[in-house]
Short mmCIF file of C-alpha atoms and ligand atoms in Angstrom, two decimals:
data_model
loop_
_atom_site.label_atom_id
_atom_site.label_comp_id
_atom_site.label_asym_id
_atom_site.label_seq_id
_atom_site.Cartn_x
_atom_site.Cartn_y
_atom_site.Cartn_z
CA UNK A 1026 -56.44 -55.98 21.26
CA UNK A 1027 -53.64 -54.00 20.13
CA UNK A 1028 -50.33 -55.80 18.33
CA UNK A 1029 -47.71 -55.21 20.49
CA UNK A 1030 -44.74 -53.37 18.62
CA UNK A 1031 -41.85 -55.23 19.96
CA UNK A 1032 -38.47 -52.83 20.23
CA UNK A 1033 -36.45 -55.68 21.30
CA UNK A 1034 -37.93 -58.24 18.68
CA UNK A 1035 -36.75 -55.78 15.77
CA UNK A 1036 -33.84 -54.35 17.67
CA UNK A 1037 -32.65 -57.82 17.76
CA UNK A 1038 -32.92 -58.54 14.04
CA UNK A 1039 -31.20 -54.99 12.77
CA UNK A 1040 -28.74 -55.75 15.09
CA UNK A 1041 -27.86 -58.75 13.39
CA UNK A 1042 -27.52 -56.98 9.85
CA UNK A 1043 -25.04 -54.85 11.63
CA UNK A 1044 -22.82 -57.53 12.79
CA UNK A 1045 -22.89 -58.87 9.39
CA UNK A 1046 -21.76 -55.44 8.20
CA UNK A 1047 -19.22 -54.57 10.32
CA UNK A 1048 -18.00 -58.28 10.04
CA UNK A 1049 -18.03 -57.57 5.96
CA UNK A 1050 -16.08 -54.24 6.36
CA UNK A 1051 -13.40 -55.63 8.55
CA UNK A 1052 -12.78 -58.17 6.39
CA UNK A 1053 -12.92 -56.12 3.23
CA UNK A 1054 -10.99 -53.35 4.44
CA UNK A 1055 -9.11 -53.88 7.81
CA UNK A 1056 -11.24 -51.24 9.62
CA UNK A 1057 -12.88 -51.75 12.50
CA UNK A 1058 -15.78 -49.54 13.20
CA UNK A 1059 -14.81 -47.13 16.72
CA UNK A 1060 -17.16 -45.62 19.28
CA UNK A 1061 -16.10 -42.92 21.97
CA UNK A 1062 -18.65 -42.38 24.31
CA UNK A 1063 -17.84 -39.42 26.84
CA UNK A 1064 -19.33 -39.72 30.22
CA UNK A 1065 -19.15 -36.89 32.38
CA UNK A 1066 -19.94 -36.67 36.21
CA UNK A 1067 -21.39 -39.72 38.02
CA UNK A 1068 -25.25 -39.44 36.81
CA UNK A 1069 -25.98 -43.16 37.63
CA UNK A 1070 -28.61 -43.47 35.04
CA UNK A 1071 -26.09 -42.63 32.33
CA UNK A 1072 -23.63 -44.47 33.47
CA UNK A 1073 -26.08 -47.45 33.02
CA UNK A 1074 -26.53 -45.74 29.25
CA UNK A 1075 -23.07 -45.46 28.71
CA UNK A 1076 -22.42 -48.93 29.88
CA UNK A 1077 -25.28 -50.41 27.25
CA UNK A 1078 -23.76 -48.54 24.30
CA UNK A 1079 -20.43 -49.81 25.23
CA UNK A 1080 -21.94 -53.69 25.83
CA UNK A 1081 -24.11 -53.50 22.51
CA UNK A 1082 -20.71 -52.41 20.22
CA UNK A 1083 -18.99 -55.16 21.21
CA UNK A 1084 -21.79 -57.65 20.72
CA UNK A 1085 -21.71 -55.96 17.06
CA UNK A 1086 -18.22 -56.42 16.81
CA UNK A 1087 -17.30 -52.79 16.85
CA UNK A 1088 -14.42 -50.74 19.09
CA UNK A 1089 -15.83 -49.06 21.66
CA UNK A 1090 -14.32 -46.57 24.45
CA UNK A 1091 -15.86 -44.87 27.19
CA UNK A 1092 -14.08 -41.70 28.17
CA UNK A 1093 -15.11 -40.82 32.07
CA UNK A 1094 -14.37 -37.88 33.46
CA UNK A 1095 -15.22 -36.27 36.96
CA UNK A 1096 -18.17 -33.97 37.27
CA UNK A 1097 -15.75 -30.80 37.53
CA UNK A 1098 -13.83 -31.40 34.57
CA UNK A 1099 -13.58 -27.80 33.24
CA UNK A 1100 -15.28 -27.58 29.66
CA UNK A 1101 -11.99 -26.44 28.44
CA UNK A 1102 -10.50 -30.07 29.03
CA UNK A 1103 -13.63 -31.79 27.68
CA UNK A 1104 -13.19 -30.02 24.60
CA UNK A 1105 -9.46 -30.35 24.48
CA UNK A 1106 -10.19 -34.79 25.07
CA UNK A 1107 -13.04 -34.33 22.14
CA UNK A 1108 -10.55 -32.49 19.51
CA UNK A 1109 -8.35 -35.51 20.22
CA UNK A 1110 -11.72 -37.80 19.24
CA UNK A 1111 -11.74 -35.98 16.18
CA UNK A 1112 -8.55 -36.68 15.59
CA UNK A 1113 -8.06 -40.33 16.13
CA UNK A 1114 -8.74 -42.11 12.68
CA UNK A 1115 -9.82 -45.58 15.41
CA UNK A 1116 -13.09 -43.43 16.54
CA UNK A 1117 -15.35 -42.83 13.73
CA UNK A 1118 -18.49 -42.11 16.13
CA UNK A 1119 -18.47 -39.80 19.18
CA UNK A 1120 -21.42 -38.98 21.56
CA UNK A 1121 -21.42 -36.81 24.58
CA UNK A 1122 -23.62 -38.91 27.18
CA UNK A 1123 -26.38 -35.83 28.33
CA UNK A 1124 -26.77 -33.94 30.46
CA UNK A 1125 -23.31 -32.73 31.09
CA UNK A 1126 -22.80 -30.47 34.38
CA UNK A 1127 -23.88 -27.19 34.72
CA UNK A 1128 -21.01 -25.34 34.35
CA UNK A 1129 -20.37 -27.13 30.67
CA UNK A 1130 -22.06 -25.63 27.89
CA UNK A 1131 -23.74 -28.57 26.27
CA UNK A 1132 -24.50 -26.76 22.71
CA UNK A 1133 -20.44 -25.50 22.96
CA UNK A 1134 -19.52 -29.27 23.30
CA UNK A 1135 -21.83 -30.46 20.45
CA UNK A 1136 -20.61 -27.83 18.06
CA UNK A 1137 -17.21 -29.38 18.51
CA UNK A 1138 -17.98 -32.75 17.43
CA UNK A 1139 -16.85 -33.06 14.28
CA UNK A 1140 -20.01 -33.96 12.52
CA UNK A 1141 -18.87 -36.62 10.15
CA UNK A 1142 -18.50 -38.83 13.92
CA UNK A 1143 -21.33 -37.01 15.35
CA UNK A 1144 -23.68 -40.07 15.64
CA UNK A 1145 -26.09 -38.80 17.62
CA UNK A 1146 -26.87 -36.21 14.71
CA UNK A 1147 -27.40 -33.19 17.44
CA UNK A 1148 -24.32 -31.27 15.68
CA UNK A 1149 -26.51 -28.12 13.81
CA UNK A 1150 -24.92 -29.33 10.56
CA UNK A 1151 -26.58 -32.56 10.67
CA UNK A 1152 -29.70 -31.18 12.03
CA UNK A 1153 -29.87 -28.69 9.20
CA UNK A 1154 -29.07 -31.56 6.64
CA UNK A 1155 -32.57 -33.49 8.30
CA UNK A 1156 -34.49 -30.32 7.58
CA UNK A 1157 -33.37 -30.38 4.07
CA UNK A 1158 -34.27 -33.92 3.82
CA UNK A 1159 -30.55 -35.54 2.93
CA UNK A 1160 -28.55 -36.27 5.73
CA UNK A 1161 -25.90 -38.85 6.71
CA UNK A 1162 -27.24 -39.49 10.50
CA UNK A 1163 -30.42 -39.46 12.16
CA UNK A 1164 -31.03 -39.02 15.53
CA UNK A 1165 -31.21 -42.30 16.93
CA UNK A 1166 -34.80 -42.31 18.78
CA UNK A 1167 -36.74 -40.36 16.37
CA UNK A 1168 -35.12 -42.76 13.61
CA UNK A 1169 -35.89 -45.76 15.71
CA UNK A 1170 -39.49 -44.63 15.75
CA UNK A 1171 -39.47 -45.15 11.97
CA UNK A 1172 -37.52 -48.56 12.29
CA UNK A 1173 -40.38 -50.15 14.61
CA UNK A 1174 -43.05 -48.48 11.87
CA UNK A 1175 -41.30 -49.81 8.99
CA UNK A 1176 -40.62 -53.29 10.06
CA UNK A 1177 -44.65 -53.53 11.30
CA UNK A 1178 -45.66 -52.36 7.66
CA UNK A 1179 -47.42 -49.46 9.30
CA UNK A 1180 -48.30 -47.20 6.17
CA UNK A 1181 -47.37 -43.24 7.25
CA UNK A 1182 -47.76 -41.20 3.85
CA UNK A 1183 -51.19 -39.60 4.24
CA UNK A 1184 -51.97 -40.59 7.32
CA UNK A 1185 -52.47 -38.15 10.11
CA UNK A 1186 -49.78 -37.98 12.40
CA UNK A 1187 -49.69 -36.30 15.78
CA UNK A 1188 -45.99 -36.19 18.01
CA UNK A 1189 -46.34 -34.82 21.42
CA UNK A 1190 -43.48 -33.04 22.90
CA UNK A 1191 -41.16 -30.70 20.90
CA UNK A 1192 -37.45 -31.44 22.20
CA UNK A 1193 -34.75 -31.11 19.67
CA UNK A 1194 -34.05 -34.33 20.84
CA UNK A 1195 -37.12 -36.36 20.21
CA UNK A 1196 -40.02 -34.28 19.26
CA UNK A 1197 -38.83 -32.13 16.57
CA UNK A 1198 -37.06 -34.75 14.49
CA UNK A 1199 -39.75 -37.16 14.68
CA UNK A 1200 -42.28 -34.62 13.30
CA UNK A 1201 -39.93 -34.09 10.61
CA UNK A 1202 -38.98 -37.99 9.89
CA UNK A 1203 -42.47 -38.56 9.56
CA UNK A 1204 -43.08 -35.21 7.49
CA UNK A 1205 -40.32 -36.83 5.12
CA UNK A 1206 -42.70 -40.33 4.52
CA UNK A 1207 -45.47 -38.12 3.32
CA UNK A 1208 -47.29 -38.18 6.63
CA UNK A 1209 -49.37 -35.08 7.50
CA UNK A 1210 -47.68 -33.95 10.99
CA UNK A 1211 -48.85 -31.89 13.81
CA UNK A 1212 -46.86 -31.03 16.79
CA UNK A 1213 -48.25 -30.83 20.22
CA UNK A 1214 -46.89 -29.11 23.35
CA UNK A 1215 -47.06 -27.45 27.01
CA UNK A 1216 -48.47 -25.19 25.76
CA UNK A 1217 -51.44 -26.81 22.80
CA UNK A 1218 -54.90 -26.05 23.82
CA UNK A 1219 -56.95 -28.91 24.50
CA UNK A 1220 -54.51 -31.62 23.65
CA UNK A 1221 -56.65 -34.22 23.89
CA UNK A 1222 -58.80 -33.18 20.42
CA UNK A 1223 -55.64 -33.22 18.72
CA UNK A 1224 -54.13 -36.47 19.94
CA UNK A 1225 -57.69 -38.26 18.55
CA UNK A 1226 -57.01 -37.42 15.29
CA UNK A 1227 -54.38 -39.67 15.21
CA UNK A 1228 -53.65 -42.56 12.91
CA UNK A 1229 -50.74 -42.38 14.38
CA UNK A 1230 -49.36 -41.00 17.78
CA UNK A 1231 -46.12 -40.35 18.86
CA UNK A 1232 -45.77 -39.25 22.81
CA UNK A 1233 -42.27 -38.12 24.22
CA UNK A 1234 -42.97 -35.78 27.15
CA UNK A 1235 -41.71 -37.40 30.24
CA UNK A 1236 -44.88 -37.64 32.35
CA UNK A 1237 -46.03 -41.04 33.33
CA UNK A 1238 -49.23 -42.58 32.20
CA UNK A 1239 -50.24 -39.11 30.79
CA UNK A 1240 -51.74 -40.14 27.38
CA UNK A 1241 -55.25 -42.18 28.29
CA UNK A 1242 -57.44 -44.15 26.23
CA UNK A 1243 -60.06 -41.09 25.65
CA UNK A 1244 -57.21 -39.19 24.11
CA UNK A 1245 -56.99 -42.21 21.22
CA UNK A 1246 -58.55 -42.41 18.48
CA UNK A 1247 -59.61 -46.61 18.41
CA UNK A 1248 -57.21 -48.22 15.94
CA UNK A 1249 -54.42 -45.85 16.12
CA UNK A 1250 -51.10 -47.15 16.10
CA UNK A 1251 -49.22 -45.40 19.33
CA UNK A 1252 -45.76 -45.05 19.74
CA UNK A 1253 -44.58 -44.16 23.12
CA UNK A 1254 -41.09 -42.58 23.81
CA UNK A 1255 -41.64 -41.83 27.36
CA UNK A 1256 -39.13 -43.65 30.41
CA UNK A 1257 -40.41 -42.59 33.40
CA UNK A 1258 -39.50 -44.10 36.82
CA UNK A 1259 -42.28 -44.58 39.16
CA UNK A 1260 -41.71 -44.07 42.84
CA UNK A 1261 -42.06 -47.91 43.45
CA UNK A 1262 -38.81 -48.11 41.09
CA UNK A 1263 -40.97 -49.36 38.18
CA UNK A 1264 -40.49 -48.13 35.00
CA UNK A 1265 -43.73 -47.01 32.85
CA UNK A 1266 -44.14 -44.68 29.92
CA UNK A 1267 -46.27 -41.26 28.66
CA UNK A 1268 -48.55 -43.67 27.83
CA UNK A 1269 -51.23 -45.30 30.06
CA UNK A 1270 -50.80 -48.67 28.35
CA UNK A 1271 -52.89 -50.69 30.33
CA UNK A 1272 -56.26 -48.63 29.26
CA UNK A 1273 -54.88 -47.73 25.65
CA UNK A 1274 -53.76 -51.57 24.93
CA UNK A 1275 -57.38 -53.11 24.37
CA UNK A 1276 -58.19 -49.59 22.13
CA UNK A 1277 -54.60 -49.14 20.07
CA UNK A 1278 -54.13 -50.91 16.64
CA UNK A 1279 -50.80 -51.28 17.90
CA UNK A 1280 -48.68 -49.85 20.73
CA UNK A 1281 -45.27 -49.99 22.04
CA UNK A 1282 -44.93 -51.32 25.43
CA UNK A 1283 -41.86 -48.94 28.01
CA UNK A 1284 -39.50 -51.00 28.73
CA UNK A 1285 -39.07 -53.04 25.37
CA UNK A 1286 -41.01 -50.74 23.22
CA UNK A 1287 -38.90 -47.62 21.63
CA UNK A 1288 -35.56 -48.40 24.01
CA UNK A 1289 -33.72 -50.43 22.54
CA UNK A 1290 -34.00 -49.11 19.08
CA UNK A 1291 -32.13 -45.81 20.45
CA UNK A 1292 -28.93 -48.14 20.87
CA UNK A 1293 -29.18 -50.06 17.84
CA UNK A 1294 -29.46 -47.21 15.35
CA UNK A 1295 -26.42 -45.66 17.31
CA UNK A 1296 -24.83 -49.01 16.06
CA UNK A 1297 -26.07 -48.11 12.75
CA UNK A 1298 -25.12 -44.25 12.62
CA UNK A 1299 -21.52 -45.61 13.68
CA UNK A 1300 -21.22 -48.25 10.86
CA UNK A 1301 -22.35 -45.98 8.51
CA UNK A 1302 -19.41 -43.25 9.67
CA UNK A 1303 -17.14 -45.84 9.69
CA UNK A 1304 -18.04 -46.91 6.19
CA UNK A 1305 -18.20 -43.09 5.23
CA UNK A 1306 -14.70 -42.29 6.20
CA UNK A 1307 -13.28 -44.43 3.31
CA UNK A 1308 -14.76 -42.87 0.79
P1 NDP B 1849 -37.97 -32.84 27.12
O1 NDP B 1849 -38.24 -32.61 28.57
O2 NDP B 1849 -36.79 -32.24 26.48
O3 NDP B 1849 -39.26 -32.39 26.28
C1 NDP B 1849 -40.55 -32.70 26.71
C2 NDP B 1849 -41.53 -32.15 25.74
O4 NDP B 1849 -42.83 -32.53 26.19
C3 NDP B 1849 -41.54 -30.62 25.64
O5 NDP B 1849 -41.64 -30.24 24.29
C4 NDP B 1849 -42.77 -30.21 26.44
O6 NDP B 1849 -43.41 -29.06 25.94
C5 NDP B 1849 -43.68 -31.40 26.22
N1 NDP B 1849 -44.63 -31.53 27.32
C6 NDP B 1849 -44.35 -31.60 28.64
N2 NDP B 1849 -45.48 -31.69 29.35
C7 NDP B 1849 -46.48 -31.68 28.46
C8 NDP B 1849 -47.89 -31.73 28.58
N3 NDP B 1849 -48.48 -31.81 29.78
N4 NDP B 1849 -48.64 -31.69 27.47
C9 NDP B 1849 -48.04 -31.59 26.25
N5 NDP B 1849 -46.72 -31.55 26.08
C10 NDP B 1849 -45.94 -31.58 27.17
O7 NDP B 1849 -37.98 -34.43 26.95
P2 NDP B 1849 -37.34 -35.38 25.83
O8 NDP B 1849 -37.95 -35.12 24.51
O9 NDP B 1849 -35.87 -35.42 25.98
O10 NDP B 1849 -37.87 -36.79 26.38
C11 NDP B 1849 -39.25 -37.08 26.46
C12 NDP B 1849 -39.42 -38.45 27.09
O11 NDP B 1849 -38.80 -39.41 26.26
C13 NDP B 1849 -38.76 -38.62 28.46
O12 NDP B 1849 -39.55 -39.49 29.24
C14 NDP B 1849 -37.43 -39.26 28.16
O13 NDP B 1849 -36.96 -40.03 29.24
C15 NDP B 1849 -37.84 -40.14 27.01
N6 NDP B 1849 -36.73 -40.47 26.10
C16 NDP B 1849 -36.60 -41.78 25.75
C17 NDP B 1849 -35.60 -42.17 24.90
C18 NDP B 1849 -35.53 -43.60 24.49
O14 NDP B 1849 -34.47 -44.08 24.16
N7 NDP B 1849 -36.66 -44.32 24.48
C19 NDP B 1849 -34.60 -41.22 24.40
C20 NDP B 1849 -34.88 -39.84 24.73
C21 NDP B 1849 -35.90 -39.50 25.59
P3 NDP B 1849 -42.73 -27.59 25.94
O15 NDP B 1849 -41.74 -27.61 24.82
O16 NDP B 1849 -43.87 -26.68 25.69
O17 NDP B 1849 -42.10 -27.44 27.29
#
């Protein structure tokens, strides 16, 4: 049976080494690490996002603010309430809850964040600073990934990686993040002939598709460690992920369970991306 890679286990214990750093740099310097997060609209399911962002910075010790504003704010007053972000020396970290509203260009607003806050790393200055391999953020679930692989001792370089899905969100980052630790990465897609070949090569597998239960135990290689990105909601209200864990479980080396699994390490390195601005805009 497969070890069960527990997000919540390890989100709990980085968490902690946050606290004691933003504890440390309040006390050392006077400043107080800030968080904006802007919430557009009335998208329920972000507003539950928002709300956990906003919960988890105070349990960390850090400012938070949640900026909500109705779904037809114009995208010339979201930008004009994001220069001000930029501006005020209490925020250090900004993130633009997605997806905004149609009528708001979401890669206009992300080119506005000033990306020394951008803390989500989606700004294309930080995203061609993880290309080049030095960078100041990560994004926060691809970088999450690598938290739950690190603190399981799960050797990457050499090994033969395989991420499903491509987003610039998830997929892409991830391939590179693992590129970066010397594993040998292939990307799979919509549009990858006969996935299934490719995803049994894995040592380890990386799904983040959105499509519930997709990935099943033939499509595993026995032993591999899987990693599974996917929240999906299930029509009985249930959440499940890409992964069909209840046939890949007694097959996987080790496997993330949805919810519990990758989740809660998207938060915590958010935490961690804002510290690190925070401790970046002394210098
Ligand atoms: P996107 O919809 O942006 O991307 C999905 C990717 O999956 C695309 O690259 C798409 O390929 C690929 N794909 C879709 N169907 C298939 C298929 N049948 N076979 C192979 N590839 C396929 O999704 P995201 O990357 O934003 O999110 C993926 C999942 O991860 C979602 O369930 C989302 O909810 C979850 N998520 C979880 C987070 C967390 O904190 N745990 C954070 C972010 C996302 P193509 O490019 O060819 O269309």
């Amino acid at each position: 049976m497969a070890i069960r890679i527990d997000g919540k286990l390890v989100s709990a214990y980085l968490r902690e080494q946050i606290k004691k750093n933003v504890t440390a740099l309040k006390e050392k310097t006077g400043v107080t690490p800030g968080l904006a997060v802007m919430l557009v609209g009335d998208d329920p399911a972000s507003a539950v996002y928002v709300r956990n962002k906003h919960r988890a910075c105070d349990e960390v010790g850090m400012y938070s603010e949640v900026i909500t504003m109705p779904a037809d704010t114009t995208e010339d007053a979201l930008l004009v309430r994001l220069a001000d972000l930029n501006n005020d020396p209490k925020i250090h970290g900004i993130l633009v809850q997605l997806p905004l509203p149609k009528h708001i260009s979401e890669e206009k607003v992300i080119a506005a964040i000033d990306p020394r806050k951008d803390v989500d790393a989606f700004h294309e200055s930080n995203v061609g600073k993880i290309m080049l391999g030095s960078y100041d953020f990560l994004p926060c679930t691809p970088a999450g990934v690598m938290e739950l692989l690190h603190y399981y001792d799960i050797p990457i370089q050499g090994k033969d990686c395989v991420v499903v899905g491509r987003s610039n969100i998830v997929g892409k980052p991830q391939a590179l993040l693992l590129l970066g630790e010397n594993g040998t990465v292939t990307i799979c897609h919509s549009r990858t002939k006969d996935l299934a070949t490719k995803t049994r090569e894995a040592d380890i597998l990386v799904v983040a598709i959105g499509r519930p239960n997709f990935i099943t135990a033939d499509m595993v290689k026995p032993g591999a460690v899987v990693i599974d990105v996917g929240i999906n909601r299930l029509p009985d209200g249930k959440l499940c992920g890409d992964v069909d864990f209840e046939a890949v479980e007694p097959i996987a080396g080790a496997i993330t369970p949805v919810p519990g699994g990758v989740g809660p390490m998207t938060i915590t390195v958010l935490l961690k991306n804002a510290l690190k601005a925070a401790q970046k805009s002394l210098k």
